[in-house]
CSV table of C-alpha atoms and ligand atoms in Angstrom, one decimal:
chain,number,residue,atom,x,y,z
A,4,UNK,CA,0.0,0.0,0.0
A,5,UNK,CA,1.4,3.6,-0.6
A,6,UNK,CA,2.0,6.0,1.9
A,7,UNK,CA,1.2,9.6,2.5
A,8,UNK,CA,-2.2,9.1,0.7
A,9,UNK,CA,-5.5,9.8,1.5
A,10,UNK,CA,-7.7,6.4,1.0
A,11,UNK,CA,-11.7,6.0,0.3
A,12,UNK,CA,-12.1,3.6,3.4
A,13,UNK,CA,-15.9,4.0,4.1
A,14,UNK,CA,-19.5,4.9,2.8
A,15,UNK,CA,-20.6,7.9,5.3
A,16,UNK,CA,-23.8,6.1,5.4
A,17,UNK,CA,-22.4,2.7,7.1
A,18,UNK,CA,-21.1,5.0,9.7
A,19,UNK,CA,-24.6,5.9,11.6
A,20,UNK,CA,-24.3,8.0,14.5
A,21,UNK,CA,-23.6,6.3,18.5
A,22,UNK,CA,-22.7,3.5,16.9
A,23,UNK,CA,-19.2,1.9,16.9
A,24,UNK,CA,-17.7,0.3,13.9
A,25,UNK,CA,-15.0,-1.9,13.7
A,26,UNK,CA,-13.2,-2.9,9.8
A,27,UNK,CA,-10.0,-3.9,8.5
A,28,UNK,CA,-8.2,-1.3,6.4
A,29,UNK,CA,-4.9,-0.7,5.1
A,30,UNK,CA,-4.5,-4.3,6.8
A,31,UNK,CA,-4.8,-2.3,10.2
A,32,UNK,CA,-7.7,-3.5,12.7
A,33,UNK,CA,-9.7,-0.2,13.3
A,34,UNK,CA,-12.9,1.4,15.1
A,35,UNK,CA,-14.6,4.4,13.5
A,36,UNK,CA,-17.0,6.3,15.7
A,37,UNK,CA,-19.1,9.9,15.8
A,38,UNK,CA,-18.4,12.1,18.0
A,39,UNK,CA,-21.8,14.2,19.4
A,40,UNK,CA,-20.4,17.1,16.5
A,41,UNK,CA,-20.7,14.0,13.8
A,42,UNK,CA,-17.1,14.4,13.5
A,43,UNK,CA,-15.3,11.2,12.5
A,44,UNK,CA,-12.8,9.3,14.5
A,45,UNK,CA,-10.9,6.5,14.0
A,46,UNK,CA,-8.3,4.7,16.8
A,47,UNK,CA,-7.1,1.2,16.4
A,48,UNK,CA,-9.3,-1.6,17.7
A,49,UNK,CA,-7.3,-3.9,20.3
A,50,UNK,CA,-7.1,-2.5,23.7
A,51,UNK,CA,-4.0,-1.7,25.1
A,52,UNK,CA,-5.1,-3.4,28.2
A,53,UNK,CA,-5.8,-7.0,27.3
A,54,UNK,CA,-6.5,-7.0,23.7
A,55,UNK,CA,-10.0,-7.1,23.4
A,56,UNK,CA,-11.6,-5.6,20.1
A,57,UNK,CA,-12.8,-1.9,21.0
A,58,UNK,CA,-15.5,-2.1,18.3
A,59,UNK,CA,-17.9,-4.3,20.5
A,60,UNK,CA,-17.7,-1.6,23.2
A,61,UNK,CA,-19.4,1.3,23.0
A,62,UNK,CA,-19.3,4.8,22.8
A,63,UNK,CA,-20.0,7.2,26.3
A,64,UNK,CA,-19.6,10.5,26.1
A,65,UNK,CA,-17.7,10.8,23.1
A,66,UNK,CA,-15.1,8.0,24.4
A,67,UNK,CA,-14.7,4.3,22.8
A,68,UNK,CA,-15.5,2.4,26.2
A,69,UNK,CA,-13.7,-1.4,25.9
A,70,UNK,CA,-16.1,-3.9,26.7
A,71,UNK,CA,-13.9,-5.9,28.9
A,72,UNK,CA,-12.6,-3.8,31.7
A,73,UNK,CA,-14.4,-0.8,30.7
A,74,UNK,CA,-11.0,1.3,29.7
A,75,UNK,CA,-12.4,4.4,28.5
A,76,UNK,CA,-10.3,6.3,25.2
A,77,UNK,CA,-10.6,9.5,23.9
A,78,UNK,CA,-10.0,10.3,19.9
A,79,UNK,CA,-6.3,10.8,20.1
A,80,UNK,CA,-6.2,7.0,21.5
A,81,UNK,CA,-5.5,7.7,24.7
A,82,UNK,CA,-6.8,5.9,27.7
A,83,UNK,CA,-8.3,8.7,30.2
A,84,UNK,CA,-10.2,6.3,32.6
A,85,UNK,CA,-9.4,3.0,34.4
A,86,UNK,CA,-12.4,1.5,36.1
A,87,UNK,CA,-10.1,-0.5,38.6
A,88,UNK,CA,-7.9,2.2,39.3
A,89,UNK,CA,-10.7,5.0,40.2
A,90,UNK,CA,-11.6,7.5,39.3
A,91,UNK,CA,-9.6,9.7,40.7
A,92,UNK,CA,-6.1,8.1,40.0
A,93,UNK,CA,-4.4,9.5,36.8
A,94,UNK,CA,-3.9,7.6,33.9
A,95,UNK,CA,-0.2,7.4,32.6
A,96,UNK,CA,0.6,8.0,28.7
A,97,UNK,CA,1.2,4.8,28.0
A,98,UNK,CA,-2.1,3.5,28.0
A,99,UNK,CA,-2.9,4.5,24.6
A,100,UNK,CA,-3.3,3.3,20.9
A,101,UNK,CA,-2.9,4.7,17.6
A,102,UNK,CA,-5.4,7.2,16.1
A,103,UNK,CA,-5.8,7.7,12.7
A,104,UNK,CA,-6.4,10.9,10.6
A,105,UNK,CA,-9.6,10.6,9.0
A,106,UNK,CA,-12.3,13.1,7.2
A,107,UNK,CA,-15.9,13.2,6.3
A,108,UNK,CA,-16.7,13.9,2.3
A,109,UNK,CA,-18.3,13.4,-1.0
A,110,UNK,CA,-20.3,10.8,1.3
A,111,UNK,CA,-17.4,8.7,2.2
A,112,UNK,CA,-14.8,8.7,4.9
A,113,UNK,CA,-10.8,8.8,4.1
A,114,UNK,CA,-8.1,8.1,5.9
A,115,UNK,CA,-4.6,9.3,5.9
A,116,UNK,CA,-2.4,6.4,5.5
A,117,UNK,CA,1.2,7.6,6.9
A,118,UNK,CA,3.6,7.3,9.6
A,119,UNK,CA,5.4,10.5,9.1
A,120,UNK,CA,4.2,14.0,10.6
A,121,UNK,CA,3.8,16.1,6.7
A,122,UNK,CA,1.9,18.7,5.9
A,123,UNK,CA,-1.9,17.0,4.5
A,124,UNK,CA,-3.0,17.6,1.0
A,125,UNK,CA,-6.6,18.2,0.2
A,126,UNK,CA,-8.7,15.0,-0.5
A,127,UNK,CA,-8.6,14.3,-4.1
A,128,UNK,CA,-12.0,13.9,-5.7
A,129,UNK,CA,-13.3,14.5,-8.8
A,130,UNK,CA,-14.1,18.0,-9.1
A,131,UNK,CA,-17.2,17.6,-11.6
A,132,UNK,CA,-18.8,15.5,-8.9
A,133,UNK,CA,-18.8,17.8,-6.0
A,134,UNK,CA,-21.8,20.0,-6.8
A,135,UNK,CA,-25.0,18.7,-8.5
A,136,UNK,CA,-24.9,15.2,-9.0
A,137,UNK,CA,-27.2,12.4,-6.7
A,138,UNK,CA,-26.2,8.6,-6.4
A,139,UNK,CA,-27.3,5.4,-5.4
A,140,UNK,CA,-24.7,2.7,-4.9
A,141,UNK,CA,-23.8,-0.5,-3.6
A,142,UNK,CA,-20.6,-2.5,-2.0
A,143,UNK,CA,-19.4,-5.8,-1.7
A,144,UNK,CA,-15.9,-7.3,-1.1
A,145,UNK,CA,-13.5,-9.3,-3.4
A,146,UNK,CA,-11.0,-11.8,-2.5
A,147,UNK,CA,-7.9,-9.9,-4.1
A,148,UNK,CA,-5.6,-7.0,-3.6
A,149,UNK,CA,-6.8,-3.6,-4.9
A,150,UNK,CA,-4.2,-3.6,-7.6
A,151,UNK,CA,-6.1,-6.4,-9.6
A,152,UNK,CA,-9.5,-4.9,-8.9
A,153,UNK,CA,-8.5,-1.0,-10.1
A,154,UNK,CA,-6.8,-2.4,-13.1
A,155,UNK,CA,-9.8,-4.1,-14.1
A,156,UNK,CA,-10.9,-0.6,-14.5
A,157,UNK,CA,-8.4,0.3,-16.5
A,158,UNK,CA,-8.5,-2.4,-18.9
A,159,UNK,CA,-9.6,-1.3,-22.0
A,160,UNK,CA,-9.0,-4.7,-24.0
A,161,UNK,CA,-11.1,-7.3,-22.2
A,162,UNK,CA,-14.8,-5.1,-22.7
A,163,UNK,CA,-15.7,-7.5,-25.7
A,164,UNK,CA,-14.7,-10.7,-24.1
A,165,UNK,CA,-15.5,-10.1,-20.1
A,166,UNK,CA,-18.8,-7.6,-21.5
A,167,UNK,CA,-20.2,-9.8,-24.5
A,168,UNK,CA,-23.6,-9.7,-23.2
A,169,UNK,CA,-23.7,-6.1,-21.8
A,170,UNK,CA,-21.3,-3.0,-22.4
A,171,UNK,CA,-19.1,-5.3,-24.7
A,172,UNK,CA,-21.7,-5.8,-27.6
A,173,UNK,CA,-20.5,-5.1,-31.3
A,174,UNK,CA,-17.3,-7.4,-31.0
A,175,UNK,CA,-15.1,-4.0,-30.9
A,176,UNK,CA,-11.8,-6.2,-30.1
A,177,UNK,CA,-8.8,-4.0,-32.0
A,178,UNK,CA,-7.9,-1.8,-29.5
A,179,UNK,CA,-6.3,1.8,-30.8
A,180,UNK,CA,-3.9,3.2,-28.4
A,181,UNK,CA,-5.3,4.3,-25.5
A,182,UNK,CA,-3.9,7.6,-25.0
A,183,UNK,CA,-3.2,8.1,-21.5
A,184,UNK,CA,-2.8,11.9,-19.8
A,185,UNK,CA,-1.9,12.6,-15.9
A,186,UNK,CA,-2.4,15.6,-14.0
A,187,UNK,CA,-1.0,15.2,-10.8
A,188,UNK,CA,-1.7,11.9,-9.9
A,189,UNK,CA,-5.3,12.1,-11.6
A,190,UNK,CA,-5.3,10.0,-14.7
A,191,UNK,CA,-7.4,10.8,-17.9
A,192,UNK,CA,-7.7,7.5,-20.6
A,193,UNK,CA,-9.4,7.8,-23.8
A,194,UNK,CA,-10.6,4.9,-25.5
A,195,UNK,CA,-11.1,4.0,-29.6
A,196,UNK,CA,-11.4,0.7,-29.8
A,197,UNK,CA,-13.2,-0.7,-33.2
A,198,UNK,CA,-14.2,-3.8,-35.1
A,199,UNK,CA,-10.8,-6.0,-36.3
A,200,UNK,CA,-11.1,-5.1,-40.1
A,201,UNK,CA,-7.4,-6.0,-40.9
A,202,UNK,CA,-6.5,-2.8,-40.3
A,203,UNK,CA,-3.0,-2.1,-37.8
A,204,UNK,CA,-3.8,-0.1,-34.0
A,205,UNK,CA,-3.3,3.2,-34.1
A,206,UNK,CA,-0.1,4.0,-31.3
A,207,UNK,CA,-1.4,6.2,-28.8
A,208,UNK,CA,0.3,9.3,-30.0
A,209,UNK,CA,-1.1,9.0,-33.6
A,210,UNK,CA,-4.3,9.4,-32.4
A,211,UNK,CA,-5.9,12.9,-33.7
A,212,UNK,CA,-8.8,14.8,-31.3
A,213,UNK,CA,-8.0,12.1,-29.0
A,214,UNK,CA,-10.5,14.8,-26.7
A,215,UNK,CA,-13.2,14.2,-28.3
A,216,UNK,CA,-13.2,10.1,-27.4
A,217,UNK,CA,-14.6,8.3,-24.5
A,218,UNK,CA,-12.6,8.7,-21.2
A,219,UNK,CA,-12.5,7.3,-18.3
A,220,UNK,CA,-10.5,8.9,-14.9
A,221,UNK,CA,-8.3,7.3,-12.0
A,222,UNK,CA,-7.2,9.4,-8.9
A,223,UNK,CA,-4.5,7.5,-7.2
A,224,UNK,CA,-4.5,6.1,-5.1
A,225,UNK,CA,-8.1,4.4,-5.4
A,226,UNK,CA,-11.1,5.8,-6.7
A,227,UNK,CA,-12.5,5.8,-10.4
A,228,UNK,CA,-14.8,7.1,-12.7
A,229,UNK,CA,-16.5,6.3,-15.7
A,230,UNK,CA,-17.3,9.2,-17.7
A,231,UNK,CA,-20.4,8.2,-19.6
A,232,UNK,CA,-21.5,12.0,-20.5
A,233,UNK,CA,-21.9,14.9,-18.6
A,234,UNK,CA,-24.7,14.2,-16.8
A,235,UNK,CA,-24.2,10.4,-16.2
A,236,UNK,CA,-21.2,8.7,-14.3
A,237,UNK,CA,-19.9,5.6,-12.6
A,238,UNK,CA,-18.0,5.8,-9.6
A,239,UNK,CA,-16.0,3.3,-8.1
A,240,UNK,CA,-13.8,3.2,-4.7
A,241,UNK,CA,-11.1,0.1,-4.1
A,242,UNK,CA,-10.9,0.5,0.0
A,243,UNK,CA,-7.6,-1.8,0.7
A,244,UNK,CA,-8.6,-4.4,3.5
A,245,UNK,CA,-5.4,-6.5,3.7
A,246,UNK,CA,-3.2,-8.1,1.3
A,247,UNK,CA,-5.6,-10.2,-0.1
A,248,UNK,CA,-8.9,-8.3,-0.2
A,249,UNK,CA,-10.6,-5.4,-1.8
A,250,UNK,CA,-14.0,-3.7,-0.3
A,251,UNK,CA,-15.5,-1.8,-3.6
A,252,UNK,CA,-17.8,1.0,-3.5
A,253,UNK,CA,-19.7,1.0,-6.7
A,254,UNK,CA,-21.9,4.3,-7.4
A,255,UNK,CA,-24.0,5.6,-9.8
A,256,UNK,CA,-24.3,9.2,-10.2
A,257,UNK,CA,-26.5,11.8,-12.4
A,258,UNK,CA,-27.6,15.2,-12.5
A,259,UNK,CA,-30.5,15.4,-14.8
A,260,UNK,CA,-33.1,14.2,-12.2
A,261,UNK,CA,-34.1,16.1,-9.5
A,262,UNK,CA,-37.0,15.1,-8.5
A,263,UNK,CA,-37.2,13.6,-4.6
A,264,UNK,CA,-38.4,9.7,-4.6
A,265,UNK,CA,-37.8,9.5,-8.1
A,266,UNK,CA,-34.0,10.7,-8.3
A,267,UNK,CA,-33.5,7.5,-5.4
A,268,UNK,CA,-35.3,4.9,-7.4
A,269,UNK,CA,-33.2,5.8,-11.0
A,270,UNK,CA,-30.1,5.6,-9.1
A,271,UNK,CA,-30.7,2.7,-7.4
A,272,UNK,CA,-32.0,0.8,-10.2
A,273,UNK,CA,-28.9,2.1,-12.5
A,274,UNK,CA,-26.7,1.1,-9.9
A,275,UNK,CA,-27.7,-2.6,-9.3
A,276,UNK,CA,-27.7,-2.3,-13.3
A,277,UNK,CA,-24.0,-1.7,-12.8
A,278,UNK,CA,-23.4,-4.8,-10.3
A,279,UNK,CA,-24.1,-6.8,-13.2
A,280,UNK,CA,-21.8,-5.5,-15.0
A,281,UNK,CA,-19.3,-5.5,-12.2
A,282,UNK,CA,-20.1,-9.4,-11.4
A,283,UNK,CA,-19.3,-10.2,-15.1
A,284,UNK,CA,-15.3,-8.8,-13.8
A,285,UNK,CA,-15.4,-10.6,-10.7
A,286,UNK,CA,-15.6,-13.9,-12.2
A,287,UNK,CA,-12.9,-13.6,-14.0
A,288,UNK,CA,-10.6,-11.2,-11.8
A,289,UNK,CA,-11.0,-13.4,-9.0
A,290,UNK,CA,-9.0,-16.0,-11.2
A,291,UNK,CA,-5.9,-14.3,-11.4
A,292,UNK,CA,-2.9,-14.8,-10.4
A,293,UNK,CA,-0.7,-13.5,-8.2
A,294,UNK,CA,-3.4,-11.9,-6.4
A,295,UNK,CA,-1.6,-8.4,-7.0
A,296,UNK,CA,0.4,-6.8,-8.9
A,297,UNK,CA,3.6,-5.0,-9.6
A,298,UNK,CA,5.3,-2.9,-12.0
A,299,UNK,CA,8.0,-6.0,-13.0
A,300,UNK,CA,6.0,-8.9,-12.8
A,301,UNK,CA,6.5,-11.0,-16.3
A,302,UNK,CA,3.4,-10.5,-17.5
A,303,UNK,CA,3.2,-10.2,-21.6
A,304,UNK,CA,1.1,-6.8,-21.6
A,305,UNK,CA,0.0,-5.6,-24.9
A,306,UNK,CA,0.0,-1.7,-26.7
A,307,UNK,CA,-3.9,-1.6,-25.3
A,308,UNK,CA,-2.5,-2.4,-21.7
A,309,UNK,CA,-1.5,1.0,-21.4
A,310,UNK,CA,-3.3,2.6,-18.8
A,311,UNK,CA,-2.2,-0.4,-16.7
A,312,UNK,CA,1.4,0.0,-17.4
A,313,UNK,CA,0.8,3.8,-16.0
A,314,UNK,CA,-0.8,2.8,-13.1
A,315,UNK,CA,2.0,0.6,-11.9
A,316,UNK,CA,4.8,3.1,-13.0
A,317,UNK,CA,2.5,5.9,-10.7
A,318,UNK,CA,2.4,3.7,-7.7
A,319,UNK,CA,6.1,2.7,-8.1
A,320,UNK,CA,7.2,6.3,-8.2
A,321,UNK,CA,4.8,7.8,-5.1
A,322,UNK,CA,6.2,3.9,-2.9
A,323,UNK,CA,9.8,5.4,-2.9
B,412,LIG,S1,-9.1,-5.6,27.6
B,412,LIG,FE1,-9.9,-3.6,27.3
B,412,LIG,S2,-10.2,-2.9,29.3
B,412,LIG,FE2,-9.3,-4.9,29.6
B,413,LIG,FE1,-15.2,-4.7,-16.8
């Protein structure tokens, strides 16, 4: 996993309010709780006492209570009350566990993943998204690491194979380019793929008005979106769990409905529209092997692989 990143770990909406919430991400064991402002909190979830998980506690005036000895912590991860030792005895500093920087928006929670002290960027979203658009969505978790479930996104080639029945109709199998642009570490792929008429792909930078295609975006270090027009787009987060497994955030969004009641039921329906889609990939993504990837890793890629190759050069370059 990279460092010094801010990660998609959690729909706003799972996290309801005095209610405690223990996951796995980042392969780190953690409890998310509101605080009585709805500010979000995250420390890690063993206690420092005995080990117990914190998440089966509860929460008492703002503090994560342990539900075996009834250690009380504050936000910062710090134990400020010991049943046993009374209430009035002072609690030393090293009753404490880690807390995690986290933030509230675009209806999900992040989390700064980083052991150094550095100044915090801004939350990278996509800036279209932030004003105007409604969603409905849905999540579920894959068994792999969330290399092999972003690149799915970024595979341009396997639409008529994976897709035959749904977005991959037409048998569009030459692939021409992709021409791949970054801004920062936002990444903007254009697609022109077309029926196999003998002709030879076009290299990426041969491509003319390459603007005017079909694109899709990735903002490292895990969320992704499908630009289907202005109005209309799929949004995907790849929250790391461990090593081994992915939690995805699938969303529709729009912004040409408005109306209350109605607006929920399109983008509901469009969304579990979309888990088809996504459930065509799993079947096949959950098949390869190794269960990650890397930027040397013997694999034959091919010209259409591009936006692949990019992403692996990307995270290689922000892991040093
Ligand atoms: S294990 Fe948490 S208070 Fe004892
Ligand atoms: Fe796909």
């Amino acid at each position: 996993m990279i460092k010094n990143q801010w990660y998609a770990v959690l729909d706003s909406k799972q996290l309801k309010k005095d209610k405690l919430i223990g996951v796995t991400r980042l392969s780190e064991k953690l409890v998310f709780w509101r605080d009585e402002n709805n500010e979000v909190n995250c420390i890690f979830d063993k206690c420092c006492h005995r080990g117990a998980s914190l998440s089966t506690g509860k929460i008492i005036n703002n503090h994560v209570e342990c539900p075996f000895h009834g250690f009380q912590y504050d936000s910062s991860g710090k134990v400020n009350y010991i049943p046993a030792n009374g209430k009035n005895s002072k609690v030393p500093d090293r009753y404490k566990v880690n807390a995690y920087l986290v933030k509230e928006a675009y209806g999900f929670i992040w989390l700064w993943y980083s052991d150094e002290q550095i100044e915090v960027p801004e939350i990278p979203f996509f800036e279209e998204l932030k004003k105007g658009f409604s969603y409905g969505g849905f999540s579920e978790s894959w068994g792999v690491h969330y290399t092999r479930a972003i690149e799915n996104q970024l595979d341009v080639v396997h639409l008529p194979f994976v897709h035959k029945s749904t977005i991959g109709r037409g048998g569009k199998t030459l692939v021409n380019g992709p021409v791949v642009k970054w801004k920062e570490n936002l990444m903007t792929f254009y697609v022109k793929n077309e029926n196999d008429n003998g002709q030879t792909p076009e290299k990426p930078n041969a491509i003319q008005e390459y603007d005017k295609l079909f694109s899709l975006q990735f903002q490292m270090p895990n969320i992704w979106q499908n630009r289907i027009s202005d109005n209309v787009r799929i949004l995907a987060a790849f929250a790391p769990i461990d090593e081994e497994n992915t939690h995805i955030y699938l969303r529709f969004y729009q912004s040409f409905i408005h109306t209350p009641g109605l607006k929920q039921i399109v983008n509901w329906l469009s969304a579990t529209m979309n888990k088809v889609i996504l459930h065509q990939d799993r079947r096949v993504v959950l098949t390869q092997l190794p269960i990650n990837s890397e930027l040397a890793m013997g694999e034959n890629l091919v010209q259409g692989d591009l936006p692949i190759i990019e992403f692996r050069k990307r995270r290689d370059l922000l892991k040093r």
